[in-house]
């Protein structure tokens, strides 16, 4: 499509030299929030941090070395306390010395002595929360307010009270470390009680975070008597959360993010940053093939997508160099090559190259053997490199193919020297039917083929919001996620900017989620300089359609391949009170609202050059998420929106 064509050439230039990009090894720890001491002694006195049956955890300063162990300084109720070590004791760091602070886990009694199974050097740290993911060297928990998602590292000496930890249960971990990095646990106590709403994996915006990462701006009280107050279309209590998808953790009440590429001519995301920041995103479209797994270090469920275009072979020079050259195809499968026709419909001997992909040979997707070849080749390679998904570009109901000049298009094949016409124009409905057949076959192969199904690869397609025709509904029924490259910005031009376009995009986005398809909304602002109004619009429109499986990317067109994360994405807007709605104000027909537990979102869906008036519910104090001034009534320009934080947004 428009945007990706423009960056593909640059992206492929980087791909051929990927082994030189990125960095060295990565840590399994991730920096989530500022360091914060949550509990434990900080004055050097000994403390009993945990005790459950034979398991005991204490902390304090070492005051003496004794035969077979060491002694820590006595605190209230403990005195000087002897700790014995054995050949099985695991030390995190150097062995203890007089004067250092330690945290020790083992067995014994605070009234006598203890035998250590694990000794860690440093100030004590205790964190409680639900386990959201298991890792090779421990697990990850949601530590709640002020902590977020934290890696807990265990080893052979870690004392675990109960069975091995599992996703969903609530635990208390005691050890040393920092909530900004990780916790090396000496003791893990399990409650055996599942968290009320655990995620299967960490998400980019934990629901336990406060609505706090917001610019400090004066709040503005609503006017005493607005001329009209819209009423929500649902009951004041929040609406019921719909079923989640298998593609991503629920985005219910949150602003979930995704990333478009990690390496283009604009710049690239380092291996270290990918390792650290994966927790921010639910998906990376077009992750380069030497760091696909690095993104997973802080988010094992992240859907990293291996890139290719729907109507082409893979590149023979980039993205793994697993495709074949034109010469190879002409020798081995000449009747699989799709050739171009001129704008006047004349057949040529020129392949129907997709602009920007001049090393990806265009293929005849009408042929099921072609689709079988494409999917098996991509899936095997993607699985080998640790990707979680295939990211398929150009999955549109019109052609991006050209090759023979302006207005040319993919037209036909040469079979045993005979021309076979496939399509008669860029918008030939036969092309749309073949695209639908392509995703049906691809999805079936990925989910039912004995070899490919074991890879558990998801299918992400780049496909814009359309009218919900029979073709569209069948298409959506056969994909796991859809990247809507038009988004709500249409490349910053608002060529389609109108209330009708806004409602069509919103209704399509809702429909996809309600039918199990995640929607990755790509708000590419093209050449527009992106500031507060643009990001506010992107987040506001995203929230209008978010059911529980939508993620957002919002940036200028020259920012693909770089991170464009905004701290405001951490805001918990709360569960929606109902769907988006119009207040039925005939004087302001393009104004739409949606209410959440902690926010009211209002959008001017596109009124041309006109500004329209939003009459906000009375009795609230509003603060715009991005710090813009707020009044009531609120004058909103065409194609503009506000995310207004407030309390009791459903009332």
XYZ file of C-alpha atoms in Angstrom:
651
model
C 0.000 0.000 0.000
C 0.951 3.664 -0.262
C 3.112 4.013 2.831
C 4.893 0.709 2.813
C 5.780 1.011 -0.864
C 7.644 4.210 -0.090
C 9.764 2.680 2.634
C 10.362 -0.806 1.276
C 13.355 0.128 -0.856
C 15.047 1.712 2.140
C 14.070 -1.171 4.411
C 15.469 -3.777 2.047
C 18.753 -1.883 1.749
C 19.140 -2.290 5.496
C 18.046 -5.912 5.538
C 20.932 -7.091 3.358
C 23.355 -5.977 6.058
C 21.385 -6.877 9.149
C 24.114 -8.887 10.800
C 25.932 -5.626 11.412
C 22.923 -4.018 13.119
C 21.858 -4.172 16.720
C 24.076 -5.114 19.611
C 25.389 -8.003 21.579
C 23.609 -10.211 24.073
C 20.596 -8.999 25.989
C 19.602 -9.160 29.604
C 16.349 -10.827 30.557
C 15.611 -7.827 32.758
C 13.658 -4.819 31.574
C 13.391 -1.271 32.869
C 9.714 -0.681 33.516
C 9.310 2.070 36.086
C 11.580 4.200 38.303
C 13.335 2.289 41.047
C 11.364 2.097 44.231
C 12.057 0.276 47.484
C 8.842 -1.485 48.385
C 9.665 -3.230 51.630
C 12.408 -4.727 53.780
C 15.044 -3.309 56.122
C 17.123 -0.447 54.814
C 18.967 0.506 58.018
C 21.172 -2.568 58.265
C 19.191 -4.283 61.026
C 18.142 -7.887 60.622
C 14.566 -8.499 59.568
C 12.501 -11.646 59.181
C 11.020 -11.080 55.713
C 9.137 -14.320 55.284
C 8.399 -17.444 57.209
C 6.224 -20.343 56.111
C 6.747 -23.700 57.805
C 10.378 -24.716 57.331
C 11.026 -21.851 54.899
C 12.633 -18.751 56.386
C 13.968 -15.536 54.828
C 15.990 -12.942 56.745
C 18.002 -9.864 55.853
C 20.672 -7.826 57.559
C 24.345 -6.870 57.674
C 27.027 -9.527 58.153
C 28.849 -8.876 61.453
C 31.055 -11.975 61.764
C 32.218 -15.096 59.946
C 31.645 -18.305 61.901
C 32.594 -21.914 61.264
C 30.303 -23.123 58.514
C 28.653 -19.796 57.861
C 28.263 -16.235 59.087
C 26.382 -14.111 61.591
C 24.083 -11.208 60.875
C 23.368 -8.271 63.152
C 20.424 -8.754 65.466
C 17.390 -6.586 65.164
C 14.222 -6.327 67.149
C 13.155 -9.770 68.349
C 16.102 -11.551 66.696
C 19.449 -10.625 68.262
C 22.610 -11.892 66.585
C 21.566 -14.631 64.228
C 23.711 -17.513 62.941
C 23.333 -18.662 59.348
C 24.979 -21.850 58.129
C 25.852 -22.620 54.531
C 26.490 -25.928 52.776
C 27.917 -27.088 49.462
C 24.357 -26.800 48.087
C 23.924 -23.142 49.057
C 23.611 -20.917 45.988
C 25.318 -17.525 46.207
C 24.205 -14.646 43.971
C 27.470 -12.754 43.663
C 30.529 -13.163 45.845
C 30.406 -15.041 49.144
C 29.458 -12.919 52.156
C 31.961 -10.668 53.928
C 31.727 -8.648 57.104
C 29.823 -5.406 56.652
C 27.760 -6.221 53.574
C 23.983 -6.444 53.472
C 22.510 -9.816 52.553
C 19.164 -11.495 52.045
C 19.106 -15.181 52.942
C 16.554 -17.875 52.239
C 16.543 -21.320 53.793
C 15.094 -23.415 56.562
C 15.167 -23.141 60.323
C 13.680 -20.921 62.982
C 14.131 -17.294 63.917
C 14.459 -18.507 67.515
C 17.491 -20.701 66.762
C 19.501 -20.743 63.520
C 18.951 -21.328 59.822
C 20.561 -23.303 57.011
C 20.788 -21.247 53.846
C 19.739 -22.490 50.452
C 20.305 -19.104 48.777
C 22.272 -16.000 49.721
C 21.989 -12.752 47.778
C 24.027 -9.615 48.403
C 22.142 -6.343 48.543
C 19.221 -4.496 50.096
C 16.055 -6.571 50.541
C 13.161 -6.260 48.124
C 9.723 -7.835 48.451
C 7.207 -7.751 45.625
C 3.786 -9.387 45.403
C 1.605 -9.902 42.361
C 0.093 -12.279 39.843
C 2.381 -14.298 37.561
C 1.783 -13.223 33.961
C 4.502 -15.212 32.142
C 7.002 -18.006 32.777
C 10.606 -17.503 31.645
C 13.601 -19.812 31.316
C 15.172 -18.400 34.483
C 12.083 -17.592 36.498
C 8.854 -15.748 35.820
C 7.294 -12.317 35.406
C 4.723 -10.789 37.723
C 2.437 -7.775 37.630
C 3.654 -5.901 40.700
C 0.848 -3.367 40.563
C 0.995 0.372 41.126
C 4.504 1.833 40.977
C 6.106 -1.423 39.838
C 4.394 -2.766 36.738
C 5.723 -5.929 35.123
C 8.859 -7.255 36.813
C 11.150 -10.195 36.013
C 11.752 -12.484 38.992
C 14.922 -14.550 38.585
C 15.118 -17.890 40.400
C 17.918 -20.420 40.717
C 18.592 -23.781 42.297
C 18.803 -22.203 45.744
C 15.533 -20.261 45.611
C 13.192 -21.551 48.286
C 9.717 -22.051 46.761
C 6.803 -22.610 49.104
C 4.396 -24.894 47.269
C 4.361 -26.245 43.736
C 6.273 -24.714 40.822
C 4.890 -21.257 39.970
C 2.259 -21.088 37.246
C 0.638 -18.298 35.240
C -2.293 -16.734 37.064
C -1.391 -17.415 40.668
C -0.474 -14.710 43.161
C 2.973 -14.926 44.767
C 5.272 -12.969 47.061
C 8.905 -12.909 45.968
C 11.698 -11.909 48.352
C 15.261 -11.184 47.319
C 17.490 -8.387 46.071
C 17.337 -6.166 43.044
C 15.315 -3.199 41.872
C 11.837 -2.690 40.467
C 13.515 -0.851 37.595
C 15.489 -3.975 36.592
C 14.696 -7.362 38.147
C 14.437 -9.251 41.412
C 16.809 -12.132 42.243
C 14.606 -14.234 44.494
C 15.774 -16.230 47.473
C 12.227 -17.099 48.515
C 8.897 -17.363 46.697
C 5.672 -17.824 48.654
C 2.571 -18.878 46.774
C -0.934 -18.012 47.865
C -2.544 -20.472 45.462
C -5.180 -17.856 44.686
C -5.442 -16.649 41.127
C -5.390 -12.950 40.475
C -8.869 -11.575 39.724
C -7.818 -10.620 36.192
C -4.389 -12.006 35.230
C -3.130 -11.605 31.686
C -1.673 -14.540 29.795
C 1.349 -12.321 29.124
C 2.504 -8.811 29.987
C 0.815 -5.964 28.192
C 2.055 -2.548 27.253
C -0.223 -0.750 29.718
C -1.042 -2.660 32.954
C -4.536 -1.971 34.213
C -3.138 -1.592 37.717
C -1.232 1.550 36.757
C -2.782 4.786 38.003
C -3.970 7.464 35.637
C -0.832 9.406 36.465
C 1.423 9.839 33.452
C -0.368 12.959 32.303
C 0.980 16.481 31.696
C 0.309 18.781 34.596
C -2.270 21.271 33.367
C -5.047 23.167 35.082
C -8.347 21.368 35.123
C -11.373 23.217 33.830
C -14.760 22.839 35.389
C -17.719 22.570 33.016
C -20.019 25.522 32.648
C -22.982 25.542 34.947
C -25.612 25.232 32.256
C -24.442 23.770 28.949
C -27.024 23.977 26.213
C -27.072 20.240 25.685
C -25.703 17.252 27.551
C -25.257 13.998 25.629
C -26.454 10.896 27.377
C -24.634 7.588 27.077
C -26.345 4.922 25.024
C -25.699 2.300 27.693
C -26.363 2.028 31.401
C -24.068 4.073 33.662
C -22.227 0.947 34.791
C -19.446 -0.224 32.486
C -20.287 -2.573 29.625
C -19.458 -6.264 29.696
C -16.023 -7.119 28.382
C -16.265 -9.175 25.174
C -14.290 -12.350 24.605
C -10.589 -11.813 23.988
C -8.648 -12.893 20.914
C -5.796 -15.365 20.776
C -3.629 -12.726 19.105
C -3.040 -10.260 21.939
C -3.761 -9.568 25.607
C -6.964 -7.650 26.129
C -6.766 -3.899 25.476
C -9.921 -3.354 27.521
C -9.749 0.121 29.044
C -6.168 0.616 27.841
C -4.164 2.209 25.055
C -2.270 -0.723 23.571
C 0.560 -0.007 21.148
C 2.173 -1.711 18.173
C 5.360 -0.970 16.205
C 5.790 -0.677 12.416
C 9.187 -2.060 11.323
C 12.363 -1.803 13.379
C 14.816 -0.899 10.602
C 14.373 1.535 7.688
C 16.285 4.430 6.140
C 14.747 6.561 8.911
C 16.759 4.704 11.534
C 16.621 1.453 13.399
C 15.811 0.129 16.842
C 18.846 -1.405 18.527
C 18.849 -4.973 19.713
C 19.218 -3.765 23.308
C 16.225 -1.428 23.031
C 14.122 -4.141 21.406
C 15.000 -6.463 24.282
C 14.115 -3.824 26.877
C 11.038 -2.258 25.280
C 9.136 -5.240 23.929
C 6.765 -4.992 26.892
C 5.373 -1.785 25.384
C 3.878 -3.454 22.325
C 1.519 -6.244 21.314
C 3.022 -6.656 17.833
C 5.975 -5.609 15.687
C 5.130 -5.522 11.985
C 8.229 -6.396 9.966
C 10.778 -7.154 12.682
C 14.177 -7.633 11.067
C 15.360 -11.175 10.957
C 18.302 -11.014 13.338
C 16.449 -9.539 16.319
C 12.986 -11.062 16.027
C 13.486 -12.909 19.302
C 15.072 -9.947 21.120
C 11.671 -8.264 21.207
C 10.417 -11.228 23.220
C 12.837 -10.833 26.131
C 10.503 -8.527 28.050
C 7.281 -9.777 26.411
C 7.251 -13.460 25.395
C 3.780 -13.149 23.829
C 4.706 -10.273 21.479
C 3.572 -11.043 17.916
C 6.711 -10.402 15.862
C 5.828 -10.435 12.173
C 8.038 -11.738 9.357
C 7.452 -9.517 6.323
C 6.464 -10.301 2.717
C 3.985 -9.046 0.122
C 0.973 -11.215 -0.678
C 1.588 -11.381 -4.447
C 5.344 -11.993 -4.491
C 8.064 -14.504 -3.847
C 10.307 -13.606 -0.936
C 13.303 -11.422 -1.701
C 16.412 -13.152 -3.066
C 18.632 -10.413 -1.602
C 16.973 -9.382 1.685
C 14.667 -10.577 4.513
C 16.658 -13.808 4.798
C 17.391 -14.137 1.067
C 15.173 -17.205 0.803
C 13.391 -16.285 -2.426
C 14.464 -16.957 -5.995
C 15.637 -14.720 -8.827
C 13.636 -13.994 -11.972
C 16.037 -16.217 -13.944
C 15.343 -19.114 -11.589
C 11.592 -18.700 -12.010
C 11.855 -18.442 -15.787
C 13.786 -21.728 -15.778
C 11.817 -23.701 -13.200
C 8.242 -22.337 -13.099
C 7.801 -19.856 -15.961
C 3.994 -20.158 -15.753
C 4.010 -18.971 -12.113
C 5.237 -15.465 -12.979
C 2.613 -12.698 -13.135
C 3.227 -10.291 -16.011
C 2.043 -6.698 -16.417
C -0.333 -5.116 -18.863
C -0.015 -1.471 -19.822
C -2.603 1.066 -18.722
C -4.260 0.459 -22.122
C -4.537 -3.278 -21.394
C -1.764 -4.523 -23.728
C 0.123 -7.590 -22.494
C 3.882 -7.202 -21.916
C 6.852 -9.418 -21.125
C 7.587 -7.346 -18.016
C 6.845 -8.914 -14.610
C 4.250 -7.008 -12.595
C 6.758 -5.770 -10.033
C 5.389 -4.265 -6.829
C 6.971 -0.798 -6.482
C 9.828 -0.929 -3.998
C 10.129 -4.733 -4.148
C 12.212 -5.182 -7.258
C 13.876 -8.361 -5.991
C 10.574 -10.035 -5.095
C 9.342 -11.807 -8.230
C 5.561 -11.276 -8.706
C 3.658 -14.556 -8.730
C 0.244 -15.781 -9.890
C -1.815 -15.965 -6.693
C -4.721 -17.468 -8.645
C -2.681 -20.695 -8.643
C -3.100 -22.633 -5.338
C 0.347 -24.175 -5.833
C 1.840 -20.686 -5.633
C 0.118 -19.986 -2.323
C 1.225 -23.347 -0.941
C 4.835 -22.578 -1.915
C 4.733 -19.069 -0.407
C 3.298 -20.100 2.948
C 5.477 -23.175 3.428
C 8.635 -21.232 2.577
C 7.819 -18.252 4.808
C 6.463 -20.300 7.713
C 9.457 -22.632 7.929
C 11.900 -19.743 7.864
C 9.906 -17.567 10.274
C 9.614 -20.421 12.752
C 13.324 -21.173 12.504
C 14.139 -17.570 13.444
C 11.623 -17.438 16.298
C 8.947 -15.203 14.784
C 5.378 -15.488 16.024
C 3.543 -14.325 12.891
C 3.651 -13.691 9.164
C 3.203 -10.005 8.263
C 1.620 -9.973 4.796
C 1.615 -6.684 2.900
C -0.604 -5.643 -0.044
C -3.625 -7.742 1.003
C -5.971 -5.319 -0.736
C -8.941 -5.740 -3.068
C -7.133 -3.646 -5.679
C -3.689 -4.134 -7.134
C -0.435 -2.466 -6.163
C 1.371 -4.299 -8.975
C 2.792 -2.307 -11.865
C 5.994 -2.983 -13.784
C 5.046 -1.471 -17.135
C 4.705 2.200 -16.359
C 2.031 4.418 -14.891
C -1.363 2.747 -14.688
C -0.014 -0.715 -15.484
C -1.152 -3.703 -13.459
C -0.697 -7.440 -12.935
C -2.474 -8.974 -15.861
C -1.697 -12.576 -16.798
C 0.718 -15.500 -17.201
C 2.423 -17.324 -20.048
C 1.577 -21.012 -19.989
C 3.438 -23.161 -22.528
C 3.938 -20.072 -24.639
C 0.247 -19.120 -24.546
C -0.969 -15.913 -22.913
C -3.560 -16.518 -20.156
C -5.395 -13.400 -18.999
C -6.066 -13.200 -15.264
C -7.216 -9.613 -14.684
C -8.505 -6.725 -16.751
C -7.626 -3.804 -14.511
C -6.412 -2.592 -11.129
C -9.853 -2.994 -9.558
C -10.923 -6.210 -11.317
C -13.177 -8.103 -8.892
C -11.376 -11.320 -9.820
C -8.343 -9.921 -8.023
C -10.402 -9.390 -4.853
C -11.710 -12.964 -5.098
C -8.150 -14.291 -5.456
C -7.008 -12.278 -2.420
C -9.856 -13.761 -0.367
C -8.926 -17.250 -1.611
C -5.267 -16.540 -0.717
C -5.993 -15.747 2.940
C -8.359 -18.723 3.217
C -5.689 -21.116 1.943
C -2.911 -19.472 3.978
C -4.930 -19.585 7.192
C -5.906 -23.210 6.606
C -2.275 -24.202 6.038
C -1.066 -22.406 9.163
C -3.771 -23.900 11.382
C -4.453 -27.407 10.016
C -1.393 -28.607 8.090
C 0.418 -31.176 10.297
C 3.813 -29.563 9.724
C 2.900 -25.884 9.774
C 0.305 -25.914 12.552
C 2.940 -26.900 15.109
C 4.635 -23.546 14.491
C 1.591 -21.668 15.886
C 2.196 -18.734 13.528
C -0.438 -16.011 13.361
C -1.481 -14.350 10.093
C -1.314 -10.519 10.042
C -2.389 -8.744 6.850
C -2.134 -5.151 5.690
C -5.699 -4.403 4.604
C -7.687 -1.149 4.933
C -11.101 -0.703 6.494
C -13.790 -1.391 3.877
C -17.524 -1.676 3.585
C -18.605 -4.933 5.220
C -19.434 -6.845 2.044
C -19.538 -10.638 1.776
C -15.953 -10.585 0.433
C -14.832 -8.439 3.366
C -16.467 -10.653 5.968
C -14.978 -13.812 4.461
C -11.574 -12.136 4.336
C -11.709 -11.148 8.026
C -12.859 -14.641 9.003
C -9.511 -16.005 7.807
C -6.947 -13.717 9.440
C -5.729 -13.298 13.009
C -4.939 -9.597 12.842
C -5.381 -6.759 10.374
C -3.037 -3.806 9.985
C -5.221 -0.928 8.801
C -2.644 1.294 7.115
C -5.183 4.009 6.295
C -6.022 4.296 9.980
C -7.957 7.424 10.884
C -5.402 9.760 9.285
C -5.192 8.575 5.657
C -1.516 9.610 5.570
C -2.261 13.008 7.075
C -4.218 14.274 4.093
C -7.787 13.648 5.269
C -8.642 13.030 1.608
C -11.399 10.814 2.939
C -11.854 12.941 6.029
C -15.563 12.994 6.689
C -17.984 11.772 9.304
C -18.947 8.949 6.932
C -15.313 7.824 6.705
C -14.934 8.069 10.481
C -18.015 5.945 11.170
C -17.139 3.394 8.462
C -13.645 2.916 9.899
C -14.979 2.696 13.451
C -17.732 0.226 12.593
C -15.314 -1.945 10.585
C -12.786 -1.933 13.446
C -15.482 -2.949 15.918
C -16.777 -5.701 13.617
C -13.315 -7.219 13.178
C -12.702 -7.383 16.940
C -16.166 -8.772 17.619
C -15.301 -11.604 15.207
C -11.982 -12.493 16.833
C -9.659 -10.351 14.674
C -7.182 -7.969 16.288
C -6.920 -4.574 14.585
C -3.567 -2.781 14.393
C -4.469 0.829 13.620
C -1.620 2.523 11.753
C -2.053 6.286 11.999
C 0.684 7.348 9.597
C 0.603 11.146 9.439
C 2.652 11.327 6.226
C 4.428 14.666 5.947
C 2.394 16.338 8.684
C 4.443 17.451 11.686
C 2.998 15.438 14.546
C 2.272 17.347 17.728
C -0.263 17.235 20.536
C -3.421 17.661 18.392
C -2.394 14.832 16.054
C -1.610 12.334 18.804
C -4.747 13.332 20.715
C -6.781 12.624 17.542
C -5.083 9.259 17.062
C -5.702 8.129 20.636
C -9.262 9.493 20.700
C -10.287 7.731 17.477
C -8.547 4.540 18.607
C -10.610 4.567 21.797
C -13.853 5.074 19.876
C -13.498 1.607 18.307
C -11.465 -0.325 20.878
C -13.453 -3.321 22.071
C -10.638 -5.437 23.501
C -8.252 -6.216 20.636
C -7.006 -2.977 19.068
C -3.484 -1.532 19.117
C -2.200 1.833 17.874
C 0.811 3.184 16.005
C 0.849 6.969 15.500
C 3.771 8.841 13.950
C 5.021 10.875 11.023
C 5.646 9.027 7.794
C 9.404 9.357 8.179
C 9.414 7.664 11.572
C 8.812 4.067 10.492
C 11.550 1.883 11.929
C 11.977 4.040 15.031
C 10.107 3.932 18.320
C 7.397 6.548 18.753
C 6.168 5.566 22.196
C 4.240 8.120 24.288
C 4.075 7.887 28.077
C 0.362 8.706 27.913
C -0.206 5.214 26.487
C 0.169 3.950 30.068
C -3.032 5.723 31.091
C -5.848 3.516 32.315
C -9.008 5.068 30.863
C -11.092 2.370 32.512
C -13.727 0.071 31.098
C -16.006 1.623 28.471
C -19.539 2.429 29.560
C -20.950 1.614 26.124
C -20.236 2.039 22.412
C -19.497 5.324 20.642
C -22.526 7.472 19.877
C -23.776 10.763 18.464
C -25.735 13.081 20.723
C -28.169 13.701 17.884
C -27.306 17.386 17.873
C -28.393 18.614 14.438
C -26.196 21.691 14.722
C -23.104 19.556 15.387
C -23.681 16.359 13.422
C -20.026 15.280 13.226
C -19.468 15.196 17.009
C -19.191 11.711 18.515
C -18.689 10.603 22.101
C -17.632 7.528 24.035
C -17.595 7.294 27.796
C -15.194 5.297 29.966
C -14.908 4.811 33.699
C -12.031 7.310 33.884
C -12.490 9.394 30.743
C -14.870 10.867 28.193
C -13.652 10.855 24.592
C -15.040 13.295 22.038
C -14.244 13.531 18.312
C -15.205 15.787 15.408
C -15.331 13.007 12.830
C -14.867 15.298 9.843
C -16.973 18.359 9.165
C -14.859 19.850 6.386
C -13.686 23.350 7.238
C -16.243 23.678 10.020
C -15.689 23.628 13.733
C -18.397 21.978 15.802
C -19.407 22.203 19.428
C -19.279 19.353 21.936
C -21.508 19.807 24.972
C -19.794 17.809 27.690
C -21.684 16.170 30.560
C -22.054 18.518 33.502
C -20.716 17.819 36.971
C -17.236 16.763 35.825
C -13.772 18.255 35.952
C -11.824 17.465 32.781
C -8.109 17.213 32.028
C -7.039 16.504 28.464
C -4.701 13.522 28.185
C -2.176 15.571 26.201
C -2.526 18.821 28.092
C -4.686 20.917 25.778
C -7.051 23.510 27.302
C -10.590 22.315 27.986
C -13.807 24.295 28.210
C -17.458 23.325 28.255
C -18.917 23.615 25.660
C -15.768 22.542 23.781
C -15.126 23.825 20.258
C -13.478 21.110 18.146
C -11.995 21.548 14.680
C -12.761 19.088 11.902
C -10.754 15.867 12.274
C -9.781 16.585 15.857
C -10.437 14.753 19.089
C -9.893 14.939 22.845
C -9.329 12.298 25.513
C -10.715 13.975 28.626
C -9.741 12.371 31.911
C -12.361 12.597 34.610
C -13.763 10.590 37.482
C -16.960 8.573 37.209
C -17.022 8.958 33.454
C -20.024 6.645 33.183
C -22.185 8.979 35.250
